[in-house]
Amino acid sequence: MSDQPVSVIPFLHALASTGGSDLHCKVGSAPRIRVDGRLRKLQVPPLRPEDTRNMVAQVLPEDLVAQFRDTHEADFAFSLSGVGRFRVNAYVARGTDSLVFRHVAVGAQSFDELGLPPVIADLALEPRGLVLVTGPTGSGKTTTLASMVDLINSYREVNIITIEDPIEVLHHDKKAIISQREVRSDTLDFNNALRGAMRQDPDVIMVGEMRDIETVRAALSAAETGHLVLATLHTVDAQDTINRIVDFFTPHEQGQVRATLSQTLKGIVSQRLVRQSDGKGRALVAEVMVNTGRTAEAIVDPPSQPPIVDLIADGEYYKMQTFDQHLFQLVSDGEVNFDDAVAIASRPHDLSVSLRNAGVIS
């Protein structure tokens, strides 16, 4: 290897050309690209401390240099002409600089391209209320949210304000007008931007992530006062999402929060990704809860009602579905293998029994 520090640019080209989602750069290992959920090592020598230090210097915005030096963490966006736009996390591990790049789209993908259930379009076109998209990191929350914003942009003459950290998908005005604000670049933080948005005549507010009680409180207030609020949370399913929101608040506030949530919540879309049977990509698996009279009662007074997941399972009339119901359909249609479906199912044994009783597996 040359004594000159390695540049990150060729690795970003490789990420884009392979259709990968993420690039990992750390000292002592060759860079790795995540393709269809699996990390693949690039055929280059292991990175040295000076290599990753140079990579950080190449991409880190000047206004974050001091923050990275002081906190050893930085989140930001980076654009490479002719290649694409990336969400970047720079961090320090064992005293050396490391980076993870997420390749993000310019322009939203359609609902059909993503395989989203049609009910999610119904939720996106609600005139007011709170719609949450949840799931672990890398489950496609941002992509789904961008498609919902694009759908509103295509059908409604409204003012959309997005608050993101960082901006990942660029939108252009169609029927709507869209103002995209990036935390730290355009606004101090999510909470300040949300409070400011209320003075900007919004119809729709998209919050990249609800991270703290102030942001949650402001989002609930905006939804309660007649706006449509779209937001994400790092939660695994609808029940966990409701619990997480309530747990942000002190015990004496939680009853009122449950009442507010039961009235303003329109639906929760929780996501997971599973490998497709042909090995050429990953399929979206979604639990969808639509807020009905029964789910509202379960939010307000959980002990008096069946578990949320059971209400979702019985909510076919309202286009609701559990993870396992969606997995059942994907396996039945041959889109996902049985073993992969069971590995991410909420109730693996029950899914196996249902598939066997239906004659899908022997």
Coordinates of C-alpha atoms in Angstrom, one line a residue:
M1 CA 0.0 0.0 0.0
S2 CA 1.2 3.5 -0.8
D3 CA 2.3 5.7 2.1
Q4 CA -0.3 8.2 1.1
P5 CA -3.6 8.0 3.0
V6 CA -6.4 6.2 1.2
S7 CA -9.3 8.2 -0.1
V8 CA -12.9 7.3 0.6
I9 CA -14.1 8.3 -2.9
P10 CA -13.4 4.9 -4.7
F11 CA -15.3 3.1 -1.9
L12 CA -18.3 5.3 -2.4
H13 CA -18.2 4.6 -6.1
A14 CA -18.1 0.8 -5.2
L15 CA -21.1 1.3 -2.9
A16 CA -23.2 2.9 -5.6
S17 CA -22.2 0.5 -8.4
T18 CA -23.0 -2.6 -6.4
G19 CA -26.4 -1.3 -5.3
G20 CA -25.3 -1.6 -1.6
S21 CA -27.0 0.3 1.2
D22 CA -24.1 1.0 3.6
L23 CA -20.3 1.3 3.6
H24 CA -18.3 0.6 6.8
C25 CA -14.8 2.0 7.2
K26 CA -12.8 1.1 10.3
V27 CA -9.1 0.7 11.2
G28 CA -7.7 -2.9 10.9
S29 CA -10.3 -4.1 8.4
A30 CA -10.9 -3.7 4.7
P31 CA -14.0 -1.6 4.0
R32 CA -17.2 -3.6 3.8
I33 CA -20.4 -2.9 1.8
R34 CA -23.8 -4.1 2.9
V35 CA -25.7 -5.7 0.0
D36 CA -29.1 -7.2 0.6
G37 CA -28.5 -7.2 4.3
R38 CA -25.1 -8.9 4.3
L39 CA -21.7 -7.3 4.7
R40 CA -19.2 -8.0 1.9
K41 CA -15.5 -7.2 2.2
L42 CA -13.9 -5.2 -0.5
Q43 CA -10.7 -6.7 -1.9
V44 CA -8.3 -4.0 -0.7
P45 CA -5.8 -4.0 2.2
P46 CA -7.0 -3.2 5.8
L47 CA -7.4 0.5 6.6
R48 CA -4.8 2.3 8.7
P49 CA -5.5 5.1 11.2
E50 CA -4.2 7.7 8.8
D51 CA -6.6 6.3 6.1
T52 CA -9.8 6.8 8.2
R53 CA -8.5 10.1 9.6
N54 CA -8.1 11.3 6.0
M55 CA -11.6 10.0 5.1
V56 CA -13.1 12.0 8.0
A57 CA -11.3 15.1 6.8
Q58 CA -12.6 14.6 3.3
V59 CA -16.3 14.5 4.2
L60 CA -16.8 16.2 7.6
P61 CA -18.4 19.6 7.3
E62 CA -16.3 22.5 8.7
D63 CA -19.0 23.4 11.2
L64 CA -18.8 19.9 12.8
V65 CA -15.1 19.7 13.2
A66 CA -15.1 21.1 16.7
Q67 CA -18.1 18.9 17.7
F68 CA -16.4 15.7 16.4
R69 CA -13.2 16.6 18.2
D70 CA -15.0 17.2 21.5
T71 CA -17.7 14.4 21.4
H72 CA -16.1 11.8 19.0
E73 CA -19.5 11.7 17.2
A74 CA -21.0 13.4 14.1
D75 CA -24.0 12.9 11.9
F76 CA -24.2 14.7 8.5
A77 CA -24.9 14.4 4.9
F78 CA -22.4 14.2 2.1
S79 CA -23.0 14.5 -1.7
L80 CA -20.6 13.2 -4.4
S81 CA -21.2 14.5 -7.9
G82 CA -22.2 11.8 -10.3
V83 CA -22.4 9.2 -7.5
G84 CA -25.1 10.2 -5.1
R85 CA -26.0 11.5 -1.6
F86 CA -25.0 9.7 1.6
R87 CA -25.9 9.9 5.3
V88 CA -22.7 9.7 7.3
N89 CA -21.9 8.8 10.9
A90 CA -18.3 9.5 11.9
Y91 CA -17.2 8.1 15.3
V92 CA -14.2 7.1 17.3
A93 CA -13.6 3.4 18.2
R94 CA -10.5 2.4 20.3
G95 CA -9.0 5.7 19.6
T96 CA -9.3 5.7 15.8
D97 CA -11.7 7.3 13.4
S98 CA -14.4 5.2 11.9
L99 CA -17.2 6.0 9.4
V100 CA -20.5 4.5 8.2
F101 CA -22.1 5.8 5.0
R102 CA -25.7 5.1 4.0
H103 CA -26.5 5.6 0.3
V104 CA -29.8 7.5 0.1
A105 CA -32.0 8.2 -2.9
V106 CA -32.6 11.5 -4.7
G107 CA -36.3 11.4 -5.1
A108 CA -38.8 9.1 -3.4
Q109 CA -39.6 5.6 -4.6
S110 CA -43.3 4.7 -5.3
F111 CA -45.5 2.6 -3.1
D112 CA -45.4 -0.2 -5.7
E113 CA -41.7 -0.2 -5.9
L114 CA -41.4 -0.5 -2.2
G115 CA -44.2 -3.1 -1.9
L116 CA -46.0 -1.0 0.7
P117 CA -49.6 -2.1 1.6
P118 CA -52.2 0.2 0.1
V119 CA -53.5 1.2 3.5
I120 CA -50.3 3.2 4.1
A121 CA -51.4 5.5 1.2
D122 CA -54.7 6.0 3.0
L123 CA -52.9 7.0 6.2
A124 CA -50.6 9.4 4.3
L125 CA -53.6 11.2 2.8
E126 CA -55.3 11.7 6.2
P127 CA -56.1 15.5 6.6
R128 CA -54.9 15.6 10.2
G129 CA -53.6 13.5 13.1
L130 CA -50.4 11.5 13.8
V131 CA -49.0 8.7 11.7
L132 CA -45.9 6.9 12.9
V133 CA -43.5 4.8 11.0
T134 CA -41.3 2.6 13.2
G135 CA -38.7 -0.1 13.1
P136 CA -35.0 -0.8 13.8
T137 CA -32.2 1.1 12.1
G138 CA -32.0 0.0 8.5
S139 CA -35.6 -1.2 8.2
G140 CA -36.5 1.4 5.6
K141 CA -38.4 3.9 7.7
T142 CA -36.9 7.0 5.9
T143 CA -37.7 5.5 2.5
T144 CA -41.4 4.8 3.5
L145 CA -41.7 8.3 5.0
A146 CA -40.3 9.8 1.8
S147 CA -42.9 7.9 -0.3
M148 CA -45.7 9.1 1.9
V149 CA -44.5 12.7 1.6
D150 CA -44.2 12.3 -2.2
L151 CA -47.8 10.9 -2.3
I152 CA -49.1 14.0 -0.5
N153 CA -47.0 16.2 -2.7
S154 CA -48.7 14.6 -5.8
Y155 CA -52.3 14.8 -4.6
R156 CA -52.8 17.7 -2.1
E157 CA -52.3 21.4 -2.5
V158 CA -50.7 21.9 0.9
N159 CA -47.7 23.3 2.7
I160 CA -45.3 20.5 3.8
I161 CA -42.5 21.1 6.3
T162 CA -39.9 18.4 6.9
I163 CA -37.4 18.3 9.8
E164 CA -34.6 15.9 9.2
D165 CA -31.2 14.9 10.5
P166 CA -29.8 14.9 7.9
I167 CA -32.0 15.4 4.8
E168 CA -31.8 12.1 2.9
V169 CA -34.4 12.3 0.1
L170 CA -34.7 15.5 -1.9
H171 CA -38.3 16.5 -2.8
H172 CA -39.4 19.0 -5.4
D173 CA -42.7 20.9 -5.3
K174 CA -45.6 19.3 -7.2
K175 CA -49.1 20.1 -6.1
A176 CA -47.7 20.9 -2.6
I177 CA -44.9 23.2 -1.6
I178 CA -42.2 21.5 0.5
S179 CA -39.7 23.2 2.8
Q180 CA -37.0 20.7 4.0
R181 CA -35.1 21.7 7.1
E182 CA -31.9 20.0 8.3
V183 CA -31.1 19.9 12.0
R184 CA -27.9 22.0 12.8
S185 CA -27.8 23.4 9.2
D186 CA -31.2 25.0 9.1
T187 CA -32.4 24.7 12.7
L188 CA -31.0 24.1 16.1
D189 CA -32.9 20.8 16.8
F190 CA -36.1 18.9 16.2
N191 CA -38.0 20.6 19.1
N192 CA -37.1 24.2 18.0
A193 CA -38.0 23.4 14.4
L194 CA -41.3 21.9 15.4
R195 CA -42.2 25.0 17.4
G196 CA -41.1 27.2 14.6
A197 CA -43.1 25.1 12.1
M198 CA -46.3 26.1 13.9
R199 CA -45.7 29.7 12.8
Q200 CA -45.1 28.7 9.1
D201 CA -48.7 27.9 8.1
P202 CA -48.1 24.1 7.8
D203 CA -50.6 21.5 6.7
V204 CA -48.2 18.6 7.0
I205 CA -45.2 18.3 9.3
M206 CA -42.7 15.4 8.8
V207 CA -40.4 14.8 11.8
G208 CA -37.4 12.6 11.0
E209 CA -37.3 11.1 14.5
M210 CA -39.0 11.7 17.8
R211 CA -36.0 11.5 20.2
D212 CA -37.1 13.3 23.4
I213 CA -40.1 14.4 25.4
E214 CA -40.0 17.9 24.1
T215 CA -40.3 16.7 20.5
V216 CA -43.0 14.2 21.3
R217 CA -45.0 16.8 23.2
A218 CA -44.7 19.3 20.3
A219 CA -45.7 16.6 17.7
L220 CA -48.7 15.6 19.7
S221 CA -49.7 19.2 20.1
A222 CA -49.4 19.8 16.3
A223 CA -51.5 16.7 15.6
E224 CA -54.1 17.8 18.1
T225 CA -54.5 21.2 16.6
G226 CA -55.4 20.0 13.1
H227 CA -52.1 19.3 11.3
L228 CA -51.0 16.0 9.8
V229 CA -47.8 14.9 11.5
L230 CA -45.6 12.1 10.1
A231 CA -42.8 10.8 12.3
T232 CA -40.5 7.9 13.1
L233 CA -39.6 6.0 16.2
H234 CA -37.0 3.2 16.8
T235 CA -39.6 0.8 18.1
V236 CA -40.4 -2.8 17.1
D237 CA -44.2 -2.8 16.8
A238 CA -47.4 -0.9 17.5
Q239 CA -47.6 -1.9 21.2
D240 CA -44.0 -1.0 21.8
T241 CA -44.5 2.3 20.1
I242 CA -47.4 3.3 22.3
N243 CA -45.5 2.3 25.4
R244 CA -42.5 4.3 24.3
I245 CA -44.4 7.4 23.8
V246 CA -46.2 7.1 27.1
D247 CA -43.0 6.3 28.9
F248 CA -41.5 9.6 27.8
F249 CA -43.8 11.3 30.3
T250 CA -44.0 11.3 34.1
P251 CA -46.5 9.0 35.7
H252 CA -49.0 11.8 36.5
E253 CA -49.0 12.9 32.9
Q254 CA -49.4 9.4 31.3
G255 CA -53.2 9.2 31.6
Q256 CA -53.6 12.5 29.7
V257 CA -51.0 11.4 27.1
R258 CA -52.9 8.1 26.5
A259 CA -56.1 10.1 26.0
T260 CA -54.5 12.5 23.6
L261 CA -52.8 9.7 21.7
S262 CA -56.1 7.8 21.4
Q263 CA -57.7 10.8 19.8
T264 CA -54.9 12.0 17.5
L265 CA -53.2 8.8 16.3
K266 CA -54.3 7.7 12.9
G267 CA -52.0 4.7 12.5
I268 CA -48.7 3.0 13.1
V269 CA -46.7 1.3 10.4
S270 CA -43.9 -0.9 11.8
Q271 CA -41.3 -2.4 9.5
R272 CA -38.9 -5.2 9.1
L273 CA -36.9 -6.4 6.1
V274 CA -36.5 -10.1 5.1
R275 CA -34.4 -11.7 2.3
Q276 CA -36.3 -12.5 -0.8
S277 CA -36.5 -16.1 -1.9
D278 CA -34.5 -15.4 -5.1
G279 CA -31.7 -13.9 -3.1
K280 CA -31.7 -10.7 -5.1
G281 CA -33.0 -8.2 -2.5
R282 CA -35.1 -7.8 0.6
A283 CA -38.8 -7.7 1.0
L284 CA -40.6 -5.3 3.3
V285 CA -42.7 -6.9 6.1
A286 CA -45.1 -4.4 7.7
E287 CA -47.4 -4.5 10.7
V288 CA -50.1 -1.9 10.2
M289 CA -52.3 -0.6 13.0
V290 CA -55.2 1.7 12.1
N291 CA -56.7 3.5 15.0
T292 CA -60.3 2.5 15.5
G293 CA -62.7 2.7 18.5
R294 CA -61.3 -0.6 19.9
T295 CA -57.6 0.3 19.5
A296 CA -58.3 3.8 21.0
E297 CA -59.9 2.1 24.1
A298 CA -56.8 -0.2 24.3
I299 CA -54.5 2.9 24.2
V300 CA -56.5 4.6 27.0
D301 CA -57.0 1.6 29.3
P302 CA -54.8 -1.4 28.3
P303 CA -55.9 -3.8 31.1
S304 CA -59.5 -3.6 30.0
Q305 CA -58.9 -4.5 26.4
P306 CA -57.2 -7.3 24.4
P307 CA -53.5 -6.8 23.4
I308 CA -53.0 -4.4 20.5
V309 CA -51.5 -7.2 18.4
D310 CA -54.7 -9.2 18.7
L311 CA -56.8 -6.2 17.7
I312 CA -54.6 -5.8 14.7
A313 CA -54.9 -9.5 13.8
D314 CA -58.7 -9.1 13.9
G315 CA -58.7 -5.8 12.0
E316 CA -58.8 -7.0 8.4
Y317 CA -61.9 -4.9 7.7
Y318 CA -59.8 -1.8 8.4
K319 CA -56.9 -3.2 6.3
M320 CA -54.8 -3.9 9.4
Q321 CA -52.2 -6.7 9.4
T322 CA -49.7 -8.2 11.8
F323 CA -46.1 -9.0 10.9
D324 CA -46.9 -12.7 10.9
Q325 CA -50.0 -12.2 8.7
H326 CA -47.9 -10.4 6.1
L327 CA -45.2 -13.1 6.4
F328 CA -47.8 -15.7 5.8
Q329 CA -48.8 -14.0 2.6
L330 CA -45.2 -13.5 1.4
V331 CA -44.3 -17.2 2.0
S332 CA -47.6 -18.3 0.4
D333 CA -46.7 -16.2 -2.7
G334 CA -43.2 -17.7 -2.9
E335 CA -41.6 -14.3 -2.3
V336 CA -39.9 -15.3 1.0
N337 CA -38.5 -18.6 2.1
F338 CA -40.1 -20.3 5.2
D339 CA -36.8 -20.3 7.2
D340 CA -36.2 -16.6 6.6
A341 CA -39.8 -15.8 7.5
V342 CA -39.7 -17.8 10.8
A343 CA -36.5 -16.1 11.8
I344 CA -38.1 -12.7 12.0
A345 CA -41.7 -13.7 12.9
S346 CA -43.2 -12.3 16.1
R347 CA -44.7 -15.8 16.9
P348 CA -42.6 -18.3 15.0
H349 CA -44.4 -21.4 16.2
D350 CA -47.9 -20.0 15.4
L351 CA -46.7 -18.9 11.9
S352 CA -45.3 -22.4 11.3
V353 CA -48.6 -24.0 12.3
S354 CA -50.6 -21.6 10.1
L355 CA -48.5 -22.3 7.1
R356 CA -48.7 -26.1 7.7
N357 CA -52.5 -26.0 8.2
A358 CA -52.8 -24.1 4.9
G359 CA -50.8 -26.6 3.1
V360 CA -48.1 -24.1 2.2
I361 CA -45.4 -26.2 3.9
S362 CA -45.4 -29.9 4.7

